[in-house]
mmCIF file of C-alpha atoms in Angstrom:
data_model
loop_
_atom_site.group_PDB
_atom_site.id
_atom_site.type_symbol
_atom_site.label_atom_id
_atom_site.label_comp_id
_atom_site.label_asym_id
_atom_site.label_seq_id
_atom_site.Cartn_x
_atom_site.Cartn_y
_atom_site.Cartn_z
ATOM 1 C CA MET A 20 111.881 27.463 48.020
ATOM 2 C CA LEU A 21 114.392 30.258 49.010
ATOM 3 C CA SER A 22 117.964 28.960 50.388
ATOM 4 C CA GLU A 23 119.021 30.050 53.628
ATOM 5 C CA LYS A 24 121.351 32.403 51.828
ATOM 6 C CA HIS A 25 118.621 33.888 50.100
ATOM 7 C CA ILE A 26 116.483 34.484 53.645
ATOM 8 C CA SER A 27 119.897 35.580 55.137
ATOM 9 C CA ILE A 28 120.669 38.312 52.843
ATOM 10 C CA VAL A 29 117.062 39.718 52.422
ATOM 11 C CA LYS A 30 116.803 39.958 56.159
ATOM 12 C CA SER A 31 120.256 41.708 56.186
ATOM 13 C CA THR A 32 118.611 44.314 53.710
ATOM 14 C CA ILE A 33 115.791 45.514 56.198
ATOM 15 C CA PRO A 34 117.748 48.524 57.771
ATOM 16 C CA LEU A 35 118.307 50.171 54.404
ATOM 17 C CA LEU A 36 114.767 49.575 53.594
ATOM 18 C CA GLU A 37 113.549 51.311 56.871
ATOM 19 C CA SER A 38 116.158 53.766 56.145
ATOM 20 C CA ALA A 39 115.040 54.753 52.736
ATOM 21 C CA GLY A 40 111.072 54.377 53.715
ATOM 22 C CA THR A 41 108.811 55.536 51.418
ATOM 23 C CA ALA A 42 111.179 56.685 49.152
ATOM 24 C CA ILE A 43 112.191 53.377 47.724
ATOM 25 C CA THR A 44 108.487 52.868 46.663
ATOM 26 C CA GLU A 45 107.659 56.147 45.667
ATOM 27 C CA HIS A 46 110.657 56.133 42.956
ATOM 28 C CA PHE A 47 109.414 52.539 42.176
ATOM 29 C CA TYR A 48 105.737 53.444 41.176
ATOM 30 C CA GLN A 49 107.506 56.777 39.180
ATOM 31 C CA ARG A 50 109.868 54.573 37.416
ATOM 32 C CA MET A 51 106.883 51.986 36.463
ATOM 33 C CA PHE A 52 104.608 54.427 35.247
ATOM 34 C CA ASN A 53 107.332 56.258 33.279
ATOM 35 C CA HIS A 54 108.508 53.068 31.229
ATOM 36 C CA ASN A 55 105.010 50.986 31.362
ATOM 37 C CA PRO A 56 102.199 54.052 31.171
ATOM 38 C CA GLU A 57 99.515 51.568 30.121
ATOM 39 C CA LEU A 58 99.645 50.306 34.123
ATOM 40 C CA LYS A 59 97.990 54.012 34.648
ATOM 41 C CA ASP A 60 94.721 52.271 33.290
ATOM 42 C CA ILE A 61 94.786 49.869 36.132
ATOM 43 C CA PHE A 62 96.392 51.342 39.168
ATOM 44 C CA ASN A 63 94.582 54.158 41.384
ATOM 45 C CA MET A 64 96.328 57.003 40.080
ATOM 46 C CA SER A 65 94.511 58.864 43.128
ATOM 47 C CA HIS A 66 96.180 57.119 45.498
ATOM 48 C CA GLN A 67 99.608 57.683 43.928
ATOM 49 C CA LYS A 68 99.060 61.550 44.460
ATOM 50 C CA THR A 69 97.694 61.342 47.887
ATOM 51 C CA GLY A 70 100.688 58.978 49.103
ATOM 52 C CA GLY A 71 98.396 56.319 50.187
ATOM 53 C CA GLN A 72 99.513 53.745 47.838
ATOM 54 C CA PRO A 73 103.515 54.192 48.248
ATOM 55 C CA ALA A 74 102.941 53.911 51.816
ATOM 56 C CA ALA A 75 101.054 50.825 52.022
ATOM 57 C CA LEU A 76 103.612 49.165 49.543
ATOM 58 C CA PHE A 77 106.520 49.782 51.608
ATOM 59 C CA ASN A 78 104.966 48.428 54.717
ATOM 60 C CA ALA A 79 104.002 45.306 52.581
ATOM 61 C CA VAL A 80 107.458 44.977 51.390
ATOM 62 C CA ALA A 81 109.129 45.530 54.725
ATOM 63 C CA ALA A 82 106.697 43.228 55.954
ATOM 64 C CA TYR A 83 107.288 40.617 53.677
ATOM 65 C CA ALA A 84 111.355 41.088 54.442
ATOM 66 C CA LYS A 85 111.065 40.595 58.187
ATOM 67 C CA ASN A 86 108.994 37.563 57.736
ATOM 68 C CA ILE A 87 110.202 35.777 54.826
ATOM 69 C CA ASP A 88 111.145 32.833 57.131
ATOM 70 C CA ASN A 89 107.753 32.660 58.408
ATOM 71 C CA LEU A 90 105.519 33.455 55.503
ATOM 72 C CA GLY A 91 102.246 31.865 57.438
ATOM 73 C CA VAL A 92 102.121 35.043 59.537
ATOM 74 C CA LEU A 93 101.277 36.972 56.319
ATOM 75 C CA SER A 94 98.636 34.936 54.898
ATOM 76 C CA GLY A 95 95.711 37.295 55.964
ATOM 77 C CA ALA A 96 97.566 40.148 54.135
ATOM 78 C CA VAL A 97 98.260 37.663 50.874
ATOM 79 C CA GLU A 98 94.360 37.099 50.797
ATOM 80 C CA ARG A 99 93.487 40.433 51.438
ATOM 81 C CA ILE A 100 96.045 41.925 48.428
ATOM 82 C CA ALA A 101 94.743 38.852 46.332
ATOM 83 C CA HIS A 102 91.378 39.812 46.422
ATOM 84 C CA LYS A 103 91.739 43.139 45.524
ATOM 85 C CA HIS A 104 94.393 42.259 42.872
ATOM 86 C CA THR A 105 91.289 40.089 41.025
ATOM 87 C CA SER A 106 89.130 43.244 41.214
ATOM 88 C CA PHE A 107 91.804 45.333 39.089
ATOM 89 C CA ASN A 108 91.986 42.039 36.828
ATOM 90 C CA ILE A 109 95.867 41.667 37.751
ATOM 91 C CA GLN A 110 97.189 39.161 35.342
ATOM 92 C CA PRO A 111 100.333 36.834 35.624
ATOM 93 C CA ASP A 112 102.390 39.064 32.899
ATOM 94 C CA HIS A 113 102.054 41.763 34.985
ATOM 95 C CA TYR A 114 104.170 40.219 37.973
ATOM 96 C CA PRO A 115 107.510 40.413 35.937
ATOM 97 C CA ILE A 116 106.841 44.043 35.224
ATOM 98 C CA VAL A 117 106.699 44.850 38.730
ATOM 99 C CA GLY A 118 109.613 42.567 39.699
ATOM 100 C CA HIS A 119 111.680 44.429 37.335
ATOM 101 C CA HIS A 120 110.717 47.727 38.099
ATOM 102 C CA LEU A 121 111.315 46.888 41.789
ATOM 103 C CA LEU A 122 114.670 45.475 41.366
ATOM 104 C CA GLU A 123 115.831 48.240 39.052
ATOM 105 C CA THR A 124 114.562 50.549 41.733
ATOM 106 C CA LEU A 125 117.018 49.026 44.529
ATOM 107 C CA ARG A 126 119.886 49.192 42.030
ATOM 108 C CA GLU A 127 119.336 52.896 41.436
ATOM 109 C CA LEU A 128 118.737 53.781 45.053
ATOM 110 C CA ALA A 129 121.503 51.691 46.473
ATOM 111 C CA PRO A 130 123.831 51.069 44.007
ATOM 112 C CA ASP A 131 126.879 50.150 46.459
ATOM 113 C CA ALA A 132 124.422 47.734 48.382
ATOM 114 C CA PHE A 133 122.934 46.033 45.535
ATOM 115 C CA THR A 134 125.620 43.398 44.904
ATOM 116 C CA PRO A 135 125.015 40.430 42.674
ATOM 117 C CA ASP A 136 123.990 38.300 45.662
ATOM 118 C CA VAL A 137 121.321 40.508 46.647
ATOM 119 C CA GLU A 138 120.065 41.013 43.569
ATOM 120 C CA GLU A 139 119.759 37.293 43.442
ATOM 121 C CA ALA A 140 118.471 36.929 46.734
ATOM 122 C CA TRP A 141 115.724 39.715 46.159
ATOM 123 C CA GLY A 142 114.798 38.270 42.596
ATOM 124 C CA ALA A 143 114.490 34.947 44.261
ATOM 125 C CA ALA A 144 112.222 36.407 47.118
ATOM 126 C CA TYR A 145 110.173 38.246 44.795
ATOM 127 C CA GLY A 146 109.663 35.301 42.547
ATOM 128 C CA LEU A 147 108.353 33.327 45.414
ATOM 129 C CA LEU A 148 105.855 35.945 46.544
ATOM 130 C CA ALA A 149 104.833 36.234 42.961
ATOM 131 C CA GLY A 150 104.200 32.817 42.600
ATOM 132 C CA ILE A 151 101.905 32.754 45.612
ATOM 133 C CA PHE A 152 99.794 35.557 44.415
ATOM 134 C CA ILE A 153 99.580 34.322 41.210
ATOM 135 C CA LYS A 154 98.420 31.031 42.266
ATOM 136 C CA ARG A 155 95.950 32.391 44.874
ATOM 137 C CA GLU A 156 94.510 34.932 42.131
ATOM 138 C CA ASP A 157 93.886 32.162 39.758
ATOM 139 C CA GLU A 158 91.658 30.198 42.470
ATOM 140 C CA LEU A 159 89.710 33.248 42.796
ATOM 141 C CA TYR A 160 89.218 33.892 39.217
ATOM 142 C CA GLN A 161 88.248 30.319 38.669
ATOM 143 C CA LYS A 162 85.685 30.380 41.408
ATOM 144 C CA SER A 163 84.363 33.454 39.981
ATOM 145 C CA ALA A 164 84.094 31.923 36.365
ATOM 146 C CA THR A 165 82.561 28.471 37.504
ATOM 147 C CA GLN A 166 80.119 29.513 39.731
ATOM 148 C CA ALA A 167 76.226 30.068 38.377
ATOM 149 C CA GLY A 168 75.983 33.754 36.942
ATOM 150 C CA GLY A 169 80.140 33.758 37.035
ATOM 151 C CA TRP A 170 82.358 35.371 34.725
ATOM 152 C CA LEU A 171 86.050 36.031 34.035
ATOM 153 C CA GLY A 172 87.344 39.760 33.326
ATOM 154 C CA ALA A 173 85.096 42.507 32.514
ATOM 155 C CA ARG A 174 81.591 42.097 31.902
ATOM 156 C CA GLN A 175 79.425 45.086 30.782
ATOM 157 C CA PHE A 176 76.722 46.171 33.078
ATOM 158 C CA ARG A 177 74.023 48.773 32.447
ATOM 159 C CA VAL A 178 72.712 51.454 35.101
ATOM 160 C CA THR A 179 69.105 50.455 35.875
ATOM 161 C CA GLN A 180 68.554 52.642 38.911
ATOM 162 C CA LYS A 181 69.867 55.769 40.214
ATOM 163 C CA ARG A 182 68.713 56.990 43.741
ATOM 164 C CA GLU A 183 70.268 59.526 46.308
ATOM 165 C CA GLU A 184 70.372 57.832 49.854
ATOM 166 C CA SER A 185 71.450 61.126 51.567
ATOM 167 C CA SER A 186 73.024 64.768 50.758
ATOM 168 C CA LEU A 187 76.374 62.669 49.686
ATOM 169 C CA VAL A 188 75.505 59.411 49.090
ATOM 170 C CA THR A 189 74.059 57.681 45.737
ATOM 171 C CA SER A 190 72.865 54.254 45.205
ATOM 172 C CA PHE A 191 73.426 52.586 41.667
ATOM 173 C CA VAL A 192 72.093 49.632 40.683
ATOM 174 C CA PHE A 193 73.785 47.532 37.866
ATOM 175 C CA THR A 194 71.916 44.610 35.486
ATOM 176 C CA PRO A 195 74.019 42.873 33.066
ATOM 177 C CA VAL A 196 73.632 43.833 29.327
ATOM 178 C CA ASP A 197 73.389 40.300 28.677
ATOM 179 C CA GLN A 198 70.464 39.927 30.791
ATOM 180 C CA GLN A 199 71.825 36.290 32.175
ATOM 181 C CA PRO A 200 72.010 35.833 36.065
ATOM 182 C CA VAL A 201 75.076 37.367 38.403
ATOM 183 C CA ILE A 202 77.087 35.308 40.663
ATOM 184 C CA GLY A 203 76.262 35.836 44.382
ATOM 185 C CA TYR A 204 78.342 37.554 46.988
ATOM 186 C CA GLU A 205 79.031 37.554 50.593
ATOM 187 C CA PRO A 206 77.844 40.755 52.419
ATOM 188 C CA GLY A 207 80.456 42.819 53.000
ATOM 189 C CA GLN A 208 82.342 42.448 49.741
ATOM 190 C CA TYR A 209 82.841 44.846 46.858
ATOM 191 C CA LEU A 210 82.773 45.471 42.907
ATOM 192 C CA GLY A 211 85.285 46.586 40.726
ATOM 193 C CA ILE A 212 84.300 49.267 38.502
ATOM 194 C CA LYS A 213 85.903 50.165 35.192
ATOM 195 C CA VAL A 214 85.056 53.981 33.996
ATOM 196 C CA ALA A 215 86.699 56.823 31.922
ATOM 197 C CA PRO A 216 85.962 59.753 33.594
ATOM 198 C CA THR A 217 85.343 62.920 31.811
ATOM 199 C CA ASP A 218 88.229 65.253 30.948
ATOM 200 C CA HIS A 219 90.723 62.653 32.845
ATOM 201 C CA GLU A 220 93.846 61.273 31.196
ATOM 202 C CA PHE A 221 93.399 57.457 31.686
ATOM 203 C CA GLN A 222 90.759 55.126 33.060
ATOM 204 C CA GLU A 223 90.202 54.328 36.407
ATOM 205 C CA ILE A 224 89.040 51.214 38.150
ATOM 206 C CA ARG A 225 87.731 51.532 41.839
ATOM 207 C CA GLN A 226 86.170 49.124 44.184
ATOM 208 C CA TYR A 227 82.942 50.146 45.870
ATOM 209 C CA SER A 228 81.023 47.970 48.477
ATOM 210 C CA LEU A 229 78.393 46.264 47.636
ATOM 211 C CA SER A 230 75.238 47.811 49.720
ATOM 212 C CA ASP A 231 72.241 45.226 49.338
ATOM 213 C CA LYS A 232 71.791 41.546 49.971
ATOM 214 C CA PRO A 233 72.510 39.245 46.773
ATOM 215 C CA ASN A 234 69.830 38.646 44.454
ATOM 216 C CA GLY A 235 70.951 36.595 41.581
ATOM 217 C CA SER A 236 70.085 39.343 39.053
ATOM 218 C CA SER A 237 71.638 42.545 39.773
ATOM 219 C CA TYR A 238 74.416 44.693 41.828
ATOM 220 C CA ARG A 239 73.622 47.548 43.891
ATOM 221 C CA ILE A 240 76.704 50.092 45.190
ATOM 222 C CA SER A 241 76.139 53.260 47.312
ATOM 223 C CA VAL A 242 79.032 56.158 46.464
ATOM 224 C CA LYS A 243 80.106 58.960 48.580
ATOM 225 C CA ARG A 244 80.857 62.253 46.855
ATOM 226 C CA GLU A 245 84.254 62.921 47.637
ATOM 227 C CA ALA A 246 85.750 66.466 47.437
ATOM 228 C CA ILE A 247 86.226 67.634 43.762
ATOM 229 C CA GLY A 248 89.762 66.843 42.669
ATOM 230 C CA ILE A 249 92.175 64.317 44.322
ATOM 231 C CA PRO A 250 90.690 62.020 45.666
ATOM 232 C CA GLY A 251 87.143 62.285 44.099
ATOM 233 C CA VAL A 252 87.935 61.644 40.181
ATOM 234 C CA VAL A 253 85.928 58.583 40.032
ATOM 235 C CA SER A 254 83.261 59.373 42.635
ATOM 236 C CA ASN A 255 82.076 62.702 41.042
ATOM 237 C CA HIS A 256 82.042 61.294 37.529
ATOM 238 C CA LEU A 257 79.536 58.783 38.918
ATOM 239 C CA HIS A 258 77.510 61.231 40.559
ATOM 240 C CA ASP A 259 77.338 63.643 37.990
ATOM 241 C CA HIS A 260 77.849 61.786 34.861
ATOM 242 C CA LEU A 261 76.623 58.395 34.996
ATOM 243 C CA ASN A 262 73.108 58.084 34.221
ATOM 244 C CA LEU A 263 70.374 55.555 33.732
ATOM 245 C CA ASP A 264 70.918 53.042 30.839
ATOM 246 C CA ASP A 265 74.767 54.001 30.809
ATOM 247 C CA ILE A 266 76.975 51.186 30.259
ATOM 248 C CA VAL A 267 80.066 50.534 32.853
ATOM 249 C CA ASP A 268 82.601 47.591 32.851
ATOM 250 C CA ILE A 269 82.405 45.405 36.155
ATOM 251 C CA TYR A 270 84.896 42.817 37.583
ATOM 252 C CA PRO A 271 83.374 40.154 39.953
ATOM 253 C CA PRO A 272 82.641 40.470 43.316
ATOM 254 C CA ALA A 273 85.694 40.243 45.746
ATOM 255 C CA GLY A 274 86.972 40.819 49.345
ATOM 256 C CA ASP A 275 88.337 39.106 52.409
ATOM 257 C CA PHE A 276 85.889 41.283 54.658
ATOM 258 C CA HIS A 277 82.520 39.754 54.783
ATOM 259 C CA TYR A 278 79.934 38.469 57.223
ATOM 260 C CA ILE A 279 80.865 35.272 58.930
ATOM 261 C CA GLU A 280 78.021 32.972 60.241
ATOM 262 C CA ARG A 281 78.579 31.839 63.747
ATOM 263 C CA GLU A 282 75.217 31.885 65.190
ATOM 264 C CA ALA A 283 75.957 34.455 67.391
ATOM 265 C CA PRO A 284 74.878 37.942 68.074
ATOM 266 C CA VAL A 285 76.016 40.840 65.555
ATOM 267 C CA VAL A 286 77.308 44.049 65.869
ATOM 268 C CA LEU A 287 77.542 46.288 62.776
ATOM 269 C CA ILE A 288 79.560 49.652 63.528
ATOM 270 C CA SER A 289 79.814 52.138 60.909
ATOM 271 C CA ALA A 290 80.646 55.919 60.238
ATOM 272 C CA GLY A 291 80.019 57.877 57.038
ATOM 273 C CA VAL A 292 79.903 55.897 53.956
ATOM 274 C CA GLY A 293 81.480 53.068 55.886
ATOM 275 C CA VAL A 294 77.808 52.387 56.340
ATOM 276 C CA THR A 295 77.618 50.390 52.970
ATOM 277 C CA PRO A 296 79.022 47.000 53.827
ATOM 278 C CA MET A 297 76.956 46.906 57.064
ATOM 279 C CA GLN A 298 73.846 47.769 55.051
ATOM 280 C CA SER A 299 74.293 44.537 52.901
ATOM 281 C CA MET A 300 74.540 42.336 55.994
ATOM 282 C CA LEU A 301 71.815 44.206 57.428
ATOM 283 C CA GLU A 302 69.485 43.229 54.287
ATOM 284 C CA MET A 303 70.785 39.748 54.401
ATOM 285 C CA LEU A 304 70.227 39.328 58.316
ATOM 286 C CA ALA A 305 66.635 40.422 57.955
ATOM 287 C CA ASP A 306 65.810 38.357 54.530
ATOM 288 C CA LYS A 307 66.665 35.310 56.282
ATOM 289 C CA ALA A 308 65.030 36.364 59.560
ATOM 290 C CA PHE A 309 67.961 35.963 61.512
ATOM 291 C CA ASP A 310 66.940 34.874 65.249
ATOM 292 C CA LYS A 311 69.950 36.286 67.102
ATOM 293 C CA PRO A 312 70.379 40.075 68.250
ATOM 294 C CA VAL A 313 71.725 42.615 65.771
ATOM 295 C CA PHE A 314 73.104 46.142 66.700
ATOM 296 C CA TYR A 315 73.390 48.605 64.470
ATOM 297 C CA LEU A 316 75.291 51.307 65.353
ATOM 298 C CA HIS A 317 76.325 54.098 63.297
ATOM 299 C CA ALA A 318 78.107 57.903 63.246
ATOM 300 C CA CYS A 319 77.643 60.469 60.754
ATOM 301 C CA GLU A 320 77.906 64.209 60.621
ATOM 302 C CA SER A 321 74.161 64.981 60.294
ATOM 303 C CA VAL A 322 70.672 63.626 59.744
ATOM 304 C CA GLU A 323 71.235 65.022 55.955
ATOM 305 C CA GLN A 324 74.285 62.599 55.636
ATOM 306 C CA HIS A 325 72.740 59.518 57.173
ATOM 307 C CA SER A 326 72.225 57.084 54.481
ATOM 308 C CA PHE A 327 69.729 54.103 54.696
ATOM 309 C CA ASN A 328 68.239 55.881 57.894
ATOM 310 C CA GLN A 329 64.256 55.046 56.700
ATOM 311 C CA ARG A 330 65.198 51.699 55.627
ATOM 312 C CA VAL A 331 66.909 50.573 58.837
ATOM 313 C CA ASN A 332 63.804 51.684 60.728
ATOM 314 C CA LEU A 333 61.777 49.315 58.538
ATOM 315 C CA LEU A 334 64.165 46.748 59.187
ATOM 316 C CA SER A 335 63.932 46.865 62.908
ATOM 317 C CA GLU A 336 60.326 45.341 62.586
ATOM 318 C CA LYS A 337 61.783 42.193 60.982
ATOM 319 C CA ILE A 338 64.176 41.025 63.356
ATOM 320 C CA ASN A 339 65.388 41.694 66.902
ATOM 321 C CA LEU A 340 67.297 44.925 65.892
ATOM 322 C CA GLN A 341 68.684 47.822 67.962
ATOM 323 C CA HIS A 342 69.788 50.585 65.970
ATOM 324 C CA HIS A 343 71.924 53.790 67.589
ATOM 325 C CA THR A 344 73.431 56.954 65.834
ATOM 326 C CA TRP A 345 75.353 59.571 66.762
ATOM 327 C CA TYR A 346 75.392 63.004 64.965
ATOM 328 C CA ARG A 347 78.279 65.524 65.319
ATOM 329 C CA ASP A 348 76.120 68.266 64.009
ATOM 330 C CA ILE A 349 72.328 67.804 65.231
ATOM 331 C CA GLY A 350 71.252 70.663 62.973
ATOM 332 C CA SER A 351 67.353 70.730 62.445
ATOM 333 C CA LEU A 352 66.648 68.015 64.974
ATOM 334 C CA ASN A 353 64.792 69.142 67.947
ATOM 335 C CA LYS A 354 64.210 67.840 71.215
ATOM 336 C CA ASP A 355 61.155 65.528 70.622
ATOM 337 C CA GLN A 356 63.356 64.056 67.639
ATOM 338 C CA MET A 357 66.080 63.175 69.788
ATOM 339 C CA SER A 358 65.453 60.060 71.784
ATOM 340 C CA ALA A 359 67.770 57.153 73.571
ATOM 341 C CA ASN A 360 68.774 55.738 70.365
ATOM 342 C CA VAL A 361 70.059 59.187 68.758
ATOM 343 C CA GLN A 362 72.936 60.709 70.256
ATOM 344 C CA GLN A 363 75.032 64.034 69.458
ATOM 345 C CA GLY A 364 78.740 63.922 69.772
ATOM 346 C CA PHE A 365 81.415 60.712 69.409
ATOM 347 C CA MET A 366 80.276 57.264 69.502
ATOM 348 C CA ASN A 367 80.437 56.111 73.037
ATOM 349 C CA LEU A 368 80.193 52.348 73.130
ATOM 350 C CA ALA A 369 80.476 52.329 77.211
ATOM 351 C CA LEU A 370 76.990 53.694 77.163
ATOM 352 C CA LEU A 371 75.603 50.482 75.642
ATOM 353 C CA LYS A 372 77.906 48.312 77.894
ATOM 354 C CA SER A 373 74.971 46.604 79.348
ATOM 355 C CA GLN A 374 73.093 45.874 76.188
ATOM 356 C CA LEU A 375 76.252 44.623 73.699
ATOM 357 C CA PRO A 376 77.002 41.055 73.439
ATOM 358 C CA LEU A 377 80.855 41.524 74.775
ATOM 359 C CA THR A 378 81.318 38.204 75.093
ATOM 360 C CA ASP A 379 79.945 36.073 72.560
ATOM 361 C CA GLY A 380 79.145 38.994 69.750
ATOM 362 C CA ASP A 381 80.912 39.370 66.367
ATOM 363 C CA PHE A 382 81.870 43.103 65.657
ATOM 364 C CA TYR A 383 82.163 44.288 62.148
ATOM 365 C CA LEU A 384 83.849 47.971 61.794
ATOM 366 C CA CYS A 385 83.972 49.831 58.811
ATOM 367 C CA GLY A 386 84.612 53.778 58.093
ATOM 368 C CA PRO A 387 87.904 56.022 58.267
ATOM 369 C CA VAL A 388 90.786 54.374 59.827
ATOM 370 C CA ALA A 389 90.992 56.745 62.603
ATOM 371 C CA PHE A 390 87.272 56.226 63.659
ATOM 372 C CA MET A 391 87.882 52.467 63.487
ATOM 373 C CA GLN A 392 90.799 52.761 65.682
ATOM 374 C CA PHE A 393 88.785 54.765 68.153
ATOM 375 C CA ALA A 394 86.076 52.144 67.905
ATOM 376 C CA LYS A 395 88.542 49.127 68.081
ATOM 377 C CA GLN A 396 90.277 50.764 71.227
ATOM 378 C CA GLN A 397 86.555 51.346 72.985
ATOM 379 C CA LEU A 398 85.845 47.581 72.526
ATOM 380 C CA LEU A 399 89.238 46.136 73.481
ATOM 381 C CA GLU A 400 88.459 48.319 76.959
ATOM 382 C CA LEU A 401 85.086 46.452 77.446
ATOM 383 C CA ASN A 402 86.826 43.313 76.953
ATOM 384 C CA VAL A 403 85.949 42.302 73.569
ATOM 385 C CA SER A 404 88.641 39.476 72.062
ATOM 386 C CA GLU A 405 90.521 41.026 69.298
ATOM 387 C CA GLU A 406 89.752 37.824 67.064
ATOM 388 C CA ARG A 407 86.121 39.026 67.065
ATOM 389 C CA ILE A 408 86.401 42.304 66.000
ATOM 390 C CA HIS A 409 86.338 42.660 61.870
ATOM 391 C CA TYR A 410 87.080 45.794 59.924
ATOM 392 C CA GLU A 411 87.608 46.999 56.488
ATOM 393 C CA VAL A 412 89.696 49.758 55.109
ATOM 394 C CA PHE A 413 88.657 51.482 52.184
ATOM 395 C CA GLY A 414 91.577 52.359 49.879
ATOM 396 C CA PRO A 415 95.358 51.387 50.506
ATOM 397 C CA HIS A 416 95.203 48.882 53.782
ATOM 398 C CA ALA A 417 95.860 50.003 57.011
ATOM 399 C CA ASP A 418 96.446 47.932 60.157
ATOM 400 C CA LEU A 419 94.198 49.374 63.359
#
């Protein structure tokens, strides 16, 4: 437990943290990678170059300092980060390394303010937080290892299917090399995949949403080809160089964003490749002959970039499913192909106000952050309660 003195000192450093901003976490990462370059095989280096990870870490550190006397409010963030850590195979011996470089960063950036009392307080605060993560991550690791088809660490999988879903998205099906069963998962969760991209300095681990229902024998992910460069190293490697019979290392399914059974109507809202976890949920609902209304609302650039379109049409024959699509560019679609459930422009949920289960449905969002902010605001304006709006952010977390 932290002493009252520790808590008071940590909270007193909040103005210093806020005035320094992401300079703290940028310095921290640079320092850590200089001294421990082996960690470049674990951390997402693309997010370092775009600035996404330093910003996310700064927000997390600031939130921890502000709520250090009421850590219960951070339980959701802890759960989300712990799941992500397991997909990187983070281990207890990584935490002292991170803690050392965090304290040294504070010492180097604020030598006058980093008194022995401040060092002791932040050391104790970091030790408490590390202990929380180590405990929760061990629980997640053990859960994955002890369930039927589960495992610890990396497991080798072979690519047994590779199929284009649209002009930018390709699906990959992975089957374990040992030909043994695989652990199940909650629709909406993701896989951690470790690869060594061609002509790349280090190995990379990425997380991709599972895009099919659990089957006990294989996994499917659907990956969007990002622009060449940063980010896009891994997605382009998968599209261009990962072929049938190739082998990759995969970590067990993880993620705190997933379908929650409430015996209530379901609304799946996505944009672009955010469709992937929604497709997993939809496949599961269709497989179990879900008897409540399901709405599948999707926005994308064009019909050429619309993944799973034909599959959704087939599934609409199995369950009570309404699907609506918004294209920014209708391209080759003619008037006869346009219909009441195909629109041009931005998603407008108000048009569906009389149909959506605004009072009792669960709403799941996935896509670019700006899109989800846009969709969430529309839902709130339609009086959907915030606790029934669930969302997933690809990459470093951001609040909507």
